[in-house]
PDB file of C-alpha atoms in Angstrom:
ATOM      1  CA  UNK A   1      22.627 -34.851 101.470  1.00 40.00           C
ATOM      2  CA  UNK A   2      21.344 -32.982  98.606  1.00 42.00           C
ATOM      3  CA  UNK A   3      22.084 -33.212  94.904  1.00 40.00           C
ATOM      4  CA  UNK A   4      22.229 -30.132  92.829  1.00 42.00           C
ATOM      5  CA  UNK A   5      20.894 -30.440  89.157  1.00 44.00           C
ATOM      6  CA  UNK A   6      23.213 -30.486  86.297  1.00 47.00           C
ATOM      7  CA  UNK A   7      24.158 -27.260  84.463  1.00 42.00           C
ATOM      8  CA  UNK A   8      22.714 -27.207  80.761  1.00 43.00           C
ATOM      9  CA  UNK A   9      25.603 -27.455  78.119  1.00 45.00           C
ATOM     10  CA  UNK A  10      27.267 -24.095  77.415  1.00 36.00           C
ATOM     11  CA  UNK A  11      25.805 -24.852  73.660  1.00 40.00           C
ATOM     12  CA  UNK A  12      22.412 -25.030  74.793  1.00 39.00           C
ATOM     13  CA  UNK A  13      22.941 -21.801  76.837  1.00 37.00           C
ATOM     14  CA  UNK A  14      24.220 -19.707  73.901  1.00 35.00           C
ATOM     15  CA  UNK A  15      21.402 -21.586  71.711  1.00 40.00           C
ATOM     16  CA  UNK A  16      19.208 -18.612  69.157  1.00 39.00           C
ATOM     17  CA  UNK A  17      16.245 -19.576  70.606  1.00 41.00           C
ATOM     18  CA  UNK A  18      17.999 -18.580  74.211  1.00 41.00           C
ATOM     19  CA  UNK A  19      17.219 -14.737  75.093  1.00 42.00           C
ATOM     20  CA  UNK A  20      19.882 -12.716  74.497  1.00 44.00           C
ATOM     21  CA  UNK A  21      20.650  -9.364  76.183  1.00 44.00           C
ATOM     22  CA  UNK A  22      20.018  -5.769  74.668  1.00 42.00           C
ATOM     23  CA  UNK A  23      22.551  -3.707  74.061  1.00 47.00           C
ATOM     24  CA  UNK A  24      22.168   0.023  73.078  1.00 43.00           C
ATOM     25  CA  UNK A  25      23.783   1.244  69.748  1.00 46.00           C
ATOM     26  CA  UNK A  26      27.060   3.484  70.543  1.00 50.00           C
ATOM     27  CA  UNK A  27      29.124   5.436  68.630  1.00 48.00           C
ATOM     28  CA  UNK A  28      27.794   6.787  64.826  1.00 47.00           C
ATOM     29  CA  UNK A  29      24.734   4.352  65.245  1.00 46.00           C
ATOM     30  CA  UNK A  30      23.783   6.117  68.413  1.00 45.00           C
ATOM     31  CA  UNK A  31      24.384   9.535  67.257  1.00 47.00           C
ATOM     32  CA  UNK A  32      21.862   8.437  63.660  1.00 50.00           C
ATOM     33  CA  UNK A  33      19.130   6.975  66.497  1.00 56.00           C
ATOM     34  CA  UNK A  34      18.836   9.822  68.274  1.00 62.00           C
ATOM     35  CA  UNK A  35      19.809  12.612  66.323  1.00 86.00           C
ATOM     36  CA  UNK A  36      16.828  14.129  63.755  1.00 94.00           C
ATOM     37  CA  UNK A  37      17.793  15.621  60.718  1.00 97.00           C
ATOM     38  CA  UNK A  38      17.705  19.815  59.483  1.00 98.00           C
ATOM     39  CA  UNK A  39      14.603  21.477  58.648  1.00 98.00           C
ATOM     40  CA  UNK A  40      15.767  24.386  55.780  1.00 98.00           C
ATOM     41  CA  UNK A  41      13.149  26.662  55.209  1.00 98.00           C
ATOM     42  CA  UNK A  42      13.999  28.519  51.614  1.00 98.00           C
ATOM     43  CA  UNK A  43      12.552  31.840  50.206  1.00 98.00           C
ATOM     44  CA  UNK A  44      11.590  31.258  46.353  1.00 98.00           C
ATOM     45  CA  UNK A  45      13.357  32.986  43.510  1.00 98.00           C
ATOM     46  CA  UNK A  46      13.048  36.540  42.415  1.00 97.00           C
ATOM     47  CA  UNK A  47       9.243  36.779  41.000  1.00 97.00           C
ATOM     48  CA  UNK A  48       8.830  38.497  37.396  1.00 97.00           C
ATOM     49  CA  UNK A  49       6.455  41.307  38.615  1.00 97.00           C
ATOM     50  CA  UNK A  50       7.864  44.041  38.651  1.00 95.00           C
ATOM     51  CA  UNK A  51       7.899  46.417  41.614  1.00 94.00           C
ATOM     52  CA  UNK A  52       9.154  49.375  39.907  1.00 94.00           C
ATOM     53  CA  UNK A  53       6.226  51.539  40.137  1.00 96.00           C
ATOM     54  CA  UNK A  54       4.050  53.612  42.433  1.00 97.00           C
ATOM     55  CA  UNK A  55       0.962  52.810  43.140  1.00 97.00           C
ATOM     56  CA  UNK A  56      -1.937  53.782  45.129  1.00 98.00           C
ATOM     57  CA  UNK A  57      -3.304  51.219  48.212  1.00 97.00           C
ATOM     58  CA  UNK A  58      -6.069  50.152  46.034  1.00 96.00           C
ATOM     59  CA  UNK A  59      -3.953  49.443  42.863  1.00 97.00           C
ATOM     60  CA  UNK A  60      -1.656  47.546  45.335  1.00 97.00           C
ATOM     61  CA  UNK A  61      -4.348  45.074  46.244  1.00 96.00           C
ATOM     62  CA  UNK A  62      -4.605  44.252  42.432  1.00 96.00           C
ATOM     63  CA  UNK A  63      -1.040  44.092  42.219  1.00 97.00           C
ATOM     64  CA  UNK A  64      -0.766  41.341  45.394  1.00 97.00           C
ATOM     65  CA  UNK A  65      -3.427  39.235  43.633  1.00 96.00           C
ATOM     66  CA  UNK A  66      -1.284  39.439  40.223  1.00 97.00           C
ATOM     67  CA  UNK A  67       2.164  38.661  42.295  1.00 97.00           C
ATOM     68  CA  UNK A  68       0.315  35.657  44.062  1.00 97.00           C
ATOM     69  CA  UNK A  69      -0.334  33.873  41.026  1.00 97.00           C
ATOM     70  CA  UNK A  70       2.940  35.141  39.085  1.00 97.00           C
ATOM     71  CA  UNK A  71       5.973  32.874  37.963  1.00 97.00           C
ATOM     72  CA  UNK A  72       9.853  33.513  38.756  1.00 98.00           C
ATOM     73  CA  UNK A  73      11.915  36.361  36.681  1.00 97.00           C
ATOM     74  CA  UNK A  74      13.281  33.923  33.272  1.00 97.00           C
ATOM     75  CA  UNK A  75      17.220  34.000  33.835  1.00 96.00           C
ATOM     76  CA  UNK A  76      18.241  32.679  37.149  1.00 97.00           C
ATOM     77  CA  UNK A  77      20.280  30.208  38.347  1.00 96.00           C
ATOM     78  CA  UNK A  78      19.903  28.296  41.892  1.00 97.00           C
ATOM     79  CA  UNK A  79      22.936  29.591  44.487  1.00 97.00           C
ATOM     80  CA  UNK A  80      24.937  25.850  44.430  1.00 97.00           C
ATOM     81  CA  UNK A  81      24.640  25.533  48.114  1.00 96.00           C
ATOM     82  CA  UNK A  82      20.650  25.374  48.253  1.00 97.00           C
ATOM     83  CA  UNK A  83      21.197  22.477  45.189  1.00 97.00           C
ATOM     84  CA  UNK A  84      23.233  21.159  47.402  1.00 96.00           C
ATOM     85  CA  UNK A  85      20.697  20.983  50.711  1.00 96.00           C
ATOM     86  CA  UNK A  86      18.180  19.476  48.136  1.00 97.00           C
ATOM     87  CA  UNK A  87      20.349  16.486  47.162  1.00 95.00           C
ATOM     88  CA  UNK A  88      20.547  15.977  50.953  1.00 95.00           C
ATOM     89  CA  UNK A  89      17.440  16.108  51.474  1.00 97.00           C
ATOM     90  CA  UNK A  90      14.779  13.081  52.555  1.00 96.00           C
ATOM     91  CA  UNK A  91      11.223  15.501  52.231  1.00 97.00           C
ATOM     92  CA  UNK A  92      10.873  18.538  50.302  1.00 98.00           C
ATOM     93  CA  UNK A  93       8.209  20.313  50.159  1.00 98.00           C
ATOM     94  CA  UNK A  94       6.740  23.490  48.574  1.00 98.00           C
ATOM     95  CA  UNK A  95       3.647  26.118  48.709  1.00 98.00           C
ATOM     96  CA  UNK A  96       1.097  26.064  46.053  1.00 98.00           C
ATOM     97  CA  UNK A  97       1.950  29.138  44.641  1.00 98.00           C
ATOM     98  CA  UNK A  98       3.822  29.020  41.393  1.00 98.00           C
ATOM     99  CA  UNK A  99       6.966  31.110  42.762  1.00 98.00           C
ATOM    100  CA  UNK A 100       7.912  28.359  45.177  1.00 98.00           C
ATOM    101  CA  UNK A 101       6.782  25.769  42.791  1.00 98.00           C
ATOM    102  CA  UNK A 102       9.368  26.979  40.075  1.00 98.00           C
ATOM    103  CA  UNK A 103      11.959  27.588  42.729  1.00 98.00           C
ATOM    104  CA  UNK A 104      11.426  24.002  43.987  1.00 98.00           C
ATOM    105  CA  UNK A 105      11.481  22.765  39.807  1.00 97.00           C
ATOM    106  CA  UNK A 106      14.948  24.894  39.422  1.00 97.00           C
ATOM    107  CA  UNK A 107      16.388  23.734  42.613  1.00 97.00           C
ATOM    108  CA  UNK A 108      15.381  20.010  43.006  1.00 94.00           C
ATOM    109  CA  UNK A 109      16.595  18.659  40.113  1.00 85.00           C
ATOM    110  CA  UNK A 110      13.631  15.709  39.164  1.00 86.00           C
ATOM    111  CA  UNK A 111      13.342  15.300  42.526  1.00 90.00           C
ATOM    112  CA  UNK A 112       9.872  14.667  44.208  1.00 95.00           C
ATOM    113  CA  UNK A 113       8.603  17.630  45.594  1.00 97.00           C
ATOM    114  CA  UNK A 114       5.137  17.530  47.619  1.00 98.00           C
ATOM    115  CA  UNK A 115       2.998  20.148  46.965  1.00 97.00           C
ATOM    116  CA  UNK A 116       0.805  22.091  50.182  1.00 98.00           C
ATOM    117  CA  UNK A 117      -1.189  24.593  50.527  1.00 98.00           C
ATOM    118  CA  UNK A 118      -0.055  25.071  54.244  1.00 98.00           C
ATOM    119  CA  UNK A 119       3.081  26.714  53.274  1.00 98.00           C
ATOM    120  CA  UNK A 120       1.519  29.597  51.352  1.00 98.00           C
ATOM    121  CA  UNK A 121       1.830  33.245  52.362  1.00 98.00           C
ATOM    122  CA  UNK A 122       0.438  35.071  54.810  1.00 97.00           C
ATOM    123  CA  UNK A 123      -1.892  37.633  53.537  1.00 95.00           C
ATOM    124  CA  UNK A 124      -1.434  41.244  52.330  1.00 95.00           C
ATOM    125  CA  UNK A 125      -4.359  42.812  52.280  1.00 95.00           C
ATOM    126  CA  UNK A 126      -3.370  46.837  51.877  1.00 95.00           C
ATOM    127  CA  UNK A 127      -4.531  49.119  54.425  1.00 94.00           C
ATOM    128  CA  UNK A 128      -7.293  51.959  53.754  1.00 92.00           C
ATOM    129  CA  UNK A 129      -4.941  54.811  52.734  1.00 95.00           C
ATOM    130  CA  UNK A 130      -6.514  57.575  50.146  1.00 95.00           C
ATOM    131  CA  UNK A 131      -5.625  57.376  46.276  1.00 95.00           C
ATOM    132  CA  UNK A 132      -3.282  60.401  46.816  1.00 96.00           C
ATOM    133  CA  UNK A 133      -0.684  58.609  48.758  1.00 96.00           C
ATOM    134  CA  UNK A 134       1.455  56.306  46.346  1.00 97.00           C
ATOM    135  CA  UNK A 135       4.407  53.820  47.356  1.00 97.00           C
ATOM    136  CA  UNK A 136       5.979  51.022  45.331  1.00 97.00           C
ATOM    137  CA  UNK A 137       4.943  47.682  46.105  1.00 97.00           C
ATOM    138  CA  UNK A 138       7.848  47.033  48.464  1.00 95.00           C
ATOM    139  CA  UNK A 139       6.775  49.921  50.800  1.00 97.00           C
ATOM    140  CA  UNK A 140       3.379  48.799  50.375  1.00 97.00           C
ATOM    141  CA  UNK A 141       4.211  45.255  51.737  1.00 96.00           C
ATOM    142  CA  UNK A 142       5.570  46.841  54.616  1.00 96.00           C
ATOM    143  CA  UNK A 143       3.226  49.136  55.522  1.00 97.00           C
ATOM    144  CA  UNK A 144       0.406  46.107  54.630  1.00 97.00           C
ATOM    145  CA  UNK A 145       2.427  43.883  56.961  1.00 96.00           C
ATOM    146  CA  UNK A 146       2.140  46.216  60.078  1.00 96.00           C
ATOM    147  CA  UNK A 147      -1.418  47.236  59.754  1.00 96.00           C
ATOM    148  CA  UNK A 148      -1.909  43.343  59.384  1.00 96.00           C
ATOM    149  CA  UNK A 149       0.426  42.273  62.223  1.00 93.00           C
ATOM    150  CA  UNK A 150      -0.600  45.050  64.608  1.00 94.00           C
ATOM    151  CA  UNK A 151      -3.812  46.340  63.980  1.00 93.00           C
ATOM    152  CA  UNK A 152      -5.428  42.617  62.603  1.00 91.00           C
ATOM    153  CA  UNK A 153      -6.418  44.528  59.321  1.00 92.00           C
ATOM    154  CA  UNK A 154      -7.254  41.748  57.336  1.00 93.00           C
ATOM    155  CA  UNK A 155      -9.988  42.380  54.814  1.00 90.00           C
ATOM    156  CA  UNK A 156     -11.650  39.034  55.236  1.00 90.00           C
ATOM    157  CA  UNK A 157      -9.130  36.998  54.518  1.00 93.00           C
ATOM    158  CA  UNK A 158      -6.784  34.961  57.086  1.00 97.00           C
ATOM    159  CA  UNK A 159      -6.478  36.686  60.509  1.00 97.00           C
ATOM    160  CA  UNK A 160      -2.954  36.832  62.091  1.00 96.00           C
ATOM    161  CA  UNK A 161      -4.195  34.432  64.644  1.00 97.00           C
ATOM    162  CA  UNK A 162      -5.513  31.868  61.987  1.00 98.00           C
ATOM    163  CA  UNK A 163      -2.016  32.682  60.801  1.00 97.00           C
ATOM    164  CA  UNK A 164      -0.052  31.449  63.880  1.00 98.00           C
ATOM    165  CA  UNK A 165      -1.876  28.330  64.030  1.00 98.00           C
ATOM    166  CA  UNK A 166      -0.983  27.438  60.460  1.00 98.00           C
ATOM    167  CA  UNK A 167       2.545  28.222  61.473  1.00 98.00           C
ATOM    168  CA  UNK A 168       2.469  25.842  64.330  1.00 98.00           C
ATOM    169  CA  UNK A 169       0.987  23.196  62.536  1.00 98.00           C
ATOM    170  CA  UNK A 170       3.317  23.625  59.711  1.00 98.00           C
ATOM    171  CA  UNK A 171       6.103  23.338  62.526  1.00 98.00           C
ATOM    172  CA  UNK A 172       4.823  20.025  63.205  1.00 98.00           C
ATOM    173  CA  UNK A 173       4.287  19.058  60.668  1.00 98.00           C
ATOM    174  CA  UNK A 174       7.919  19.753  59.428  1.00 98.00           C
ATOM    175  CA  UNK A 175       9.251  18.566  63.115  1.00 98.00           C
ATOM    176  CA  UNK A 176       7.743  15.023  62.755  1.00 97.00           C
ATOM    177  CA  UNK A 177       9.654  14.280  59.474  1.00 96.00           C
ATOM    178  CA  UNK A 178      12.924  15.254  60.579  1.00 97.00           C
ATOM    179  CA  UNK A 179      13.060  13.918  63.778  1.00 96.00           C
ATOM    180  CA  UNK A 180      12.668  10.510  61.665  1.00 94.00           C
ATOM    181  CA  UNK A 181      16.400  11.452  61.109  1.00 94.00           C
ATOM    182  CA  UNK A 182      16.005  12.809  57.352  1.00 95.00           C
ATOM    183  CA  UNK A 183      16.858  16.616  56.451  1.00 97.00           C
ATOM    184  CA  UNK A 184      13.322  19.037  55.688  1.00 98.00           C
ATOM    185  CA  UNK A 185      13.652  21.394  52.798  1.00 98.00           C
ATOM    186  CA  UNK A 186      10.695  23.684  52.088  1.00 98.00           C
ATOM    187  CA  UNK A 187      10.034  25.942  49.574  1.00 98.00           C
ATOM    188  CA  UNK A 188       8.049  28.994  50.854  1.00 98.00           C
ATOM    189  CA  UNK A 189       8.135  32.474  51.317  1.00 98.00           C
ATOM    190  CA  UNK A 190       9.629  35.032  53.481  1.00 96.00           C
ATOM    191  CA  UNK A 191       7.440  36.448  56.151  1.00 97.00           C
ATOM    192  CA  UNK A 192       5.808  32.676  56.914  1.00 98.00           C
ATOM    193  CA  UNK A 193       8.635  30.765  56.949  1.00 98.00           C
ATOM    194  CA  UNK A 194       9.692  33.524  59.590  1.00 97.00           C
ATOM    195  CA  UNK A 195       6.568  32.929  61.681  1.00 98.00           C
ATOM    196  CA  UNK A 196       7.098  28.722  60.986  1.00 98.00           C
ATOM    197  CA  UNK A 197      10.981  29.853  62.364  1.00 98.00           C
ATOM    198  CA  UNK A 198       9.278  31.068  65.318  1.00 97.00           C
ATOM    199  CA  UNK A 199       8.022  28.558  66.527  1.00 98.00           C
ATOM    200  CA  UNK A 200      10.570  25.937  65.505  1.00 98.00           C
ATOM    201  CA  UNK A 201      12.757  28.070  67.974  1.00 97.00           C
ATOM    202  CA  UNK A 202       9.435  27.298  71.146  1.00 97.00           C
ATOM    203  CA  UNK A 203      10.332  24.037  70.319  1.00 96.00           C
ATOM    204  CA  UNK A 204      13.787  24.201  70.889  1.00 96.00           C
ATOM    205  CA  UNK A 205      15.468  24.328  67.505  1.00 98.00           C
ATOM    206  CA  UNK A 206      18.266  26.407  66.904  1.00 98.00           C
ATOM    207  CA  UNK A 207      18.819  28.501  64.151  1.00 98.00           C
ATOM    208  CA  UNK A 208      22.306  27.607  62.822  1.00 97.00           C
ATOM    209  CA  UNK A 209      22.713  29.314  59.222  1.00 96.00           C
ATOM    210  CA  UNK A 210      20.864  32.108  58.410  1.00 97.00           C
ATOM    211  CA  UNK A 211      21.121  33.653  54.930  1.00 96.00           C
ATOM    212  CA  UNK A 212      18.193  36.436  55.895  1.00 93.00           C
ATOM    213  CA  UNK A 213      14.974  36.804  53.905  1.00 91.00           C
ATOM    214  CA  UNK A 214      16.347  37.731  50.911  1.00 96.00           C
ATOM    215  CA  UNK A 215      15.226  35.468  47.125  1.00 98.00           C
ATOM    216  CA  UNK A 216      16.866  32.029  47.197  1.00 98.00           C
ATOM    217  CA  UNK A 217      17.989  32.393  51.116  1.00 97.00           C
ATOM    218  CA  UNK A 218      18.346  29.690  53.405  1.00 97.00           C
ATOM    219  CA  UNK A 219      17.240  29.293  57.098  1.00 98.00           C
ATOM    220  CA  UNK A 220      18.659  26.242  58.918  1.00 98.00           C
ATOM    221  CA  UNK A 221      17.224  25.252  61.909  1.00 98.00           C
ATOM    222  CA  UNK A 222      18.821  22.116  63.697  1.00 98.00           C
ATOM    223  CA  UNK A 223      17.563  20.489  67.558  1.00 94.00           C
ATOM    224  CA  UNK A 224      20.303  20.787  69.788  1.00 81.00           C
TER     225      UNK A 224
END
């Protein structure tokens, strides 16, 4: 006849140091584990340049490297919604240049805003059209932006393939803090944070509010 052992007291069972079984968050904790947070990618403010003039290709070179280094137009006020994203926001960040560092200044509110150089804009370097044909600095950004895009006119400065890879790893860069569950607001400029956009889409973020390219827009991109 055999005798089984004696069951240890339910006390002793239930004990802390006892191993207790796992059990997965549900609910609003489960939706804060697994769900990352926004990344907002914000055009700066209108710049005090002017563009009200016509100028040759030459003379719009100069006027890029003036624009580049140029402040915000005095007088504006932040659209409330974009104050808004930056209260909710756990990272901003902002390019170097001192558009999107005043638009960051206006906008954040004494908030810490990390400066990089990664988010600056792609190049403009004007293509080699004769003094007699004028446009205003718009047109010339367009017609720059196609002979860089398409033809790789670059004028020694950065290629559009150096460009893509700064756009990817800006993407990562910007994909690694939000998926840490906090909302991304950056402070950049329009044709960049489209090609940054692009390839936040590759990695499967949606594009939920778009406000276009125009001064103080936002894009929204969420992961779905």
């Amino acid at each position: 006849m055999s005798i089984s052992a004696p069951l240890p007291p339910l006390s002793a069972a239930l004990s802390p140091e006892s191993p207790q079984p796992e059990t997965a968050p549900t609910g609003a904790a489960a939706a804060r584990v697994r769900r990352p947070g926004a990344i907002i990618l914000t055009r700066h403010g209108e710049p005090a340049l002017s563009r009200k003039c016509l100028i040759t290709a030459r003379q719009y070179g100069d006027w890029w490297a003036k624009y580049e280094i140029g402040g915000l137009l005095a007088g504006q006020t932040p659209p409330a919604a974009l104050v808004a994203a930056a209260q909710g926001a756990g990272v901003i960040y902002a390019s170097t240049r001192p558009r999107a560092q005043e638009t960051a200044a206006a906008v954040a509110a004494g908030r810490e805003v990390m400066s990089d150089v990664l988010f600056i804009e792609a190049p403009l370097p004007p293509p080699p059209f004769p003094d007699w044909f004028k446009l205003s600095p718009k047109w010339w950004g367009v017609v720059s932006r196609f002979w860089w895009h398409a033809f790789d006119h670059h004028g020694g400065q950065e290629t559009r393939a150096e460009a893509e890879r700064r756009a990817e790893e800006a993407a990562q860069k910007l994909i690694a803090r939000a998926e840490a569950g906090q909302d991304v607001l950056v402070f950049a400029h329009g044709y960049f944070n489209h090609m940054v956009g692009g390839r936040l889409k590759a990695d499967g973020w949606k594009l939920v509010q778009n406000q276009g390219f125009k001064y103080w827009s936002q894009r929204r991109y969420e992961k779905r």
